[in-house]
């Protein structure tokens, strides 16, 4: 591929800055505990662009960001009185049971989470880098979707 400078080489950045600006603004103004989410997003990007990329680390960190966002929103919606023990699956189910998300949205979140959880098993035809880029983009899109719903 041709990078921004017009030379051939690996294209490493997958998220446009403006895509994350909206999410970052949400994190800063939502009232949610978002420091772990922000740290996970940053760690995912850093792992992806290292001189020797840590692709598994990159996927793991972006998955943690998605999981933490779901748990934080469920907590804010009254799922539990404590953040401890507030896990991914029950949090997602709670959001559906409260009508915050519908069945199809719950399935989409669960499917993306499952898809990127198999990061070590890259589908035929994909390089590890391509698969991680896809996983990171799917996760960032799901985070953006959830942020928009929360702010609605």
C-alpha positions as MATLAB code, in Angstrom:
seq = 'XXXXXXXXXXXXXXXXXXXXXXXXXXXXXXXXXXXXXXXXXXXXXXXXXXXXXXXXXXXXXXXXXXXXXXXXXXXXXXXXXXXXXXXXXXXXXXXXXXXXXXXXXXXXXXXXXXXXXXXXXXXXXXXXXXXXXXXXXXXXXXXXXXXXXXXX';
ca = [
       0.000    0.000    0.000;
       0.983    3.628   -0.404;
       1.184    5.619    2.806;
       0.424    9.308    3.439;
       3.844   10.328    2.206;
       3.284    8.614   -1.150;
       5.837    5.903   -0.464;
       5.224    2.212   -0.209;
       5.108    0.726    3.259;
       2.774   -0.470    5.933;
      -0.167    1.750    6.715;
      -0.513    1.502   10.457;
      -3.093    4.031   11.634;
      -6.619    2.750   11.275;
      -8.726    5.396   13.006;
      -9.163    8.900   11.799;
      -8.556   11.438   14.529;
     -11.996   12.998   14.117;
     -13.619    9.598   14.758;
     -12.024    9.445   18.190;
     -12.530   13.128   19.008;
     -16.277   12.564   19.335;
     -15.741    9.554   21.563;
     -13.142   11.379   23.677;
     -15.511   14.314   24.192;
     -18.147   11.854   25.340;
     -15.696   10.263   27.770;
     -14.881   13.653   29.246;
     -18.495   14.816   29.628;
     -20.482   11.610   30.187;
     -20.098   11.316   33.931;
     -18.975    7.726   33.414;
     -15.698    6.353   34.740;
     -13.920    6.312   31.390;
     -10.231    6.395   32.308;
      -9.890    2.621   31.762;
     -11.599    2.913   28.387;
      -9.292    5.721   27.313;
      -6.230    3.803   28.497;
      -7.333    0.695   26.593;
      -7.939    2.622   23.357;
      -4.550    4.284   23.642;
      -2.813    0.976   24.433;
      -4.502   -0.661   21.429;
      -3.222    2.051   19.103;
       0.257    1.920   20.605;
       0.406   -1.874   20.301;
      -0.659   -1.649   16.657;
       1.990    0.879   15.627;
       5.013   -0.426   17.533;
       8.135   -1.163   15.496;
       7.329   -4.813   16.263;
       3.517   -4.672   16.477;
       1.722   -6.584   19.215;
      -1.384   -7.514   17.275;
      -2.880   -9.698   19.995;
      -2.322   -6.912   22.522;
      -3.935   -4.417   20.166;
      -7.071   -6.528   19.757;
      -7.207   -7.374   23.440;
      -7.018   -3.716   24.426;
      -9.697   -2.535   21.997;
     -11.940   -5.389   23.159;
     -11.390   -4.265   26.758;
     -12.422   -0.733   25.736;
     -15.681   -2.026   24.238;
     -16.370   -4.291   27.197;
     -15.663   -1.538   29.710;
     -17.877    0.942   27.874;
     -20.796   -1.520   27.962;
     -20.206   -2.229   31.663;
     -19.990    1.486   32.511;
     -23.212    2.320   30.676;
     -25.004   -0.604   32.346;
     -23.737    0.627   35.720;
     -24.981    4.149   34.933;
     -28.357    2.689   33.936;
     -28.711    0.997   37.340;
     -27.489   -2.539   36.629;
     -25.537   -2.817   39.885;
     -24.660   -0.657   42.835;
     -20.983   -1.558   42.466;
     -18.608   -1.702   39.513;
     -17.050   -4.926   40.793;
     -18.626   -8.062   39.404;
     -20.257   -6.090   36.599;
     -19.335   -8.350   33.662;
     -19.737   -8.071   29.891;
     -22.523  -10.568   29.124;
     -24.899   -9.681   31.963;
     -24.278   -5.957   31.373;
     -25.171   -6.297   27.697;
     -28.258   -8.338   28.594;
     -29.313   -5.725   31.133;
     -29.106   -2.955   28.538;
     -31.367   -5.018   26.268;
     -33.821   -5.817   29.069;
     -34.124   -2.098   29.863;
     -34.770   -1.237   26.204;
     -31.514    0.705   25.879;
     -30.556   -1.588   22.984;
     -32.717   -4.011   21.024;
     -32.197   -7.693   20.237;
     -30.381   -7.051   16.956;
     -28.063   -4.529   18.573;
     -27.295   -6.948   21.405;
     -26.490   -9.646   18.839;
     -24.262   -7.250   16.886;
     -22.259   -6.326   19.995;
     -21.942   -9.956   21.055;
     -20.884  -10.976   17.537;
     -18.182   -8.302   17.276;
     -16.900   -9.207   20.733;
     -16.749  -12.901   19.811;
     -15.209  -12.203   16.400;
     -12.284  -10.247   17.803;
     -11.845  -12.584   20.759;
     -10.454  -15.153   18.324;
      -7.586  -12.815   17.408;
      -5.002  -15.584   17.301;
      -7.076  -17.376   14.635;
      -6.726  -15.179   11.578;
      -9.081  -16.197    8.734;
      -7.517  -17.439    5.515;
      -6.782  -14.630    3.092;
      -6.031  -12.067    5.810;
      -2.666  -11.042    7.136;
      -2.510  -10.657   10.901;
      -2.260   -6.878   10.425;
      -5.352   -6.785    8.190;
      -7.386   -8.847   10.635;
      -6.386   -6.638   13.571;
      -7.201   -3.514   11.556;
     -10.649   -4.959   10.808;
     -11.201   -5.899   14.449;
     -10.128   -2.490   15.699;
     -12.410   -0.751   13.206;
     -15.367   -2.951   14.151;
     -14.795   -2.264   17.833;
     -14.335    1.462   17.391;
     -17.538    1.611   15.349;
     -19.433   -0.257   18.052;
     -18.033    2.092   20.717;
     -19.125    5.063   18.624;
     -22.608    3.567   18.192;
     -22.975    3.008   21.936;
     -21.728    6.497   22.745;
     -24.282    7.998   20.346;
     -27.075    5.947   21.934;
     -26.014    6.973   25.412;
     -25.982   10.643   24.439;
     -29.365   10.484   22.678;
];
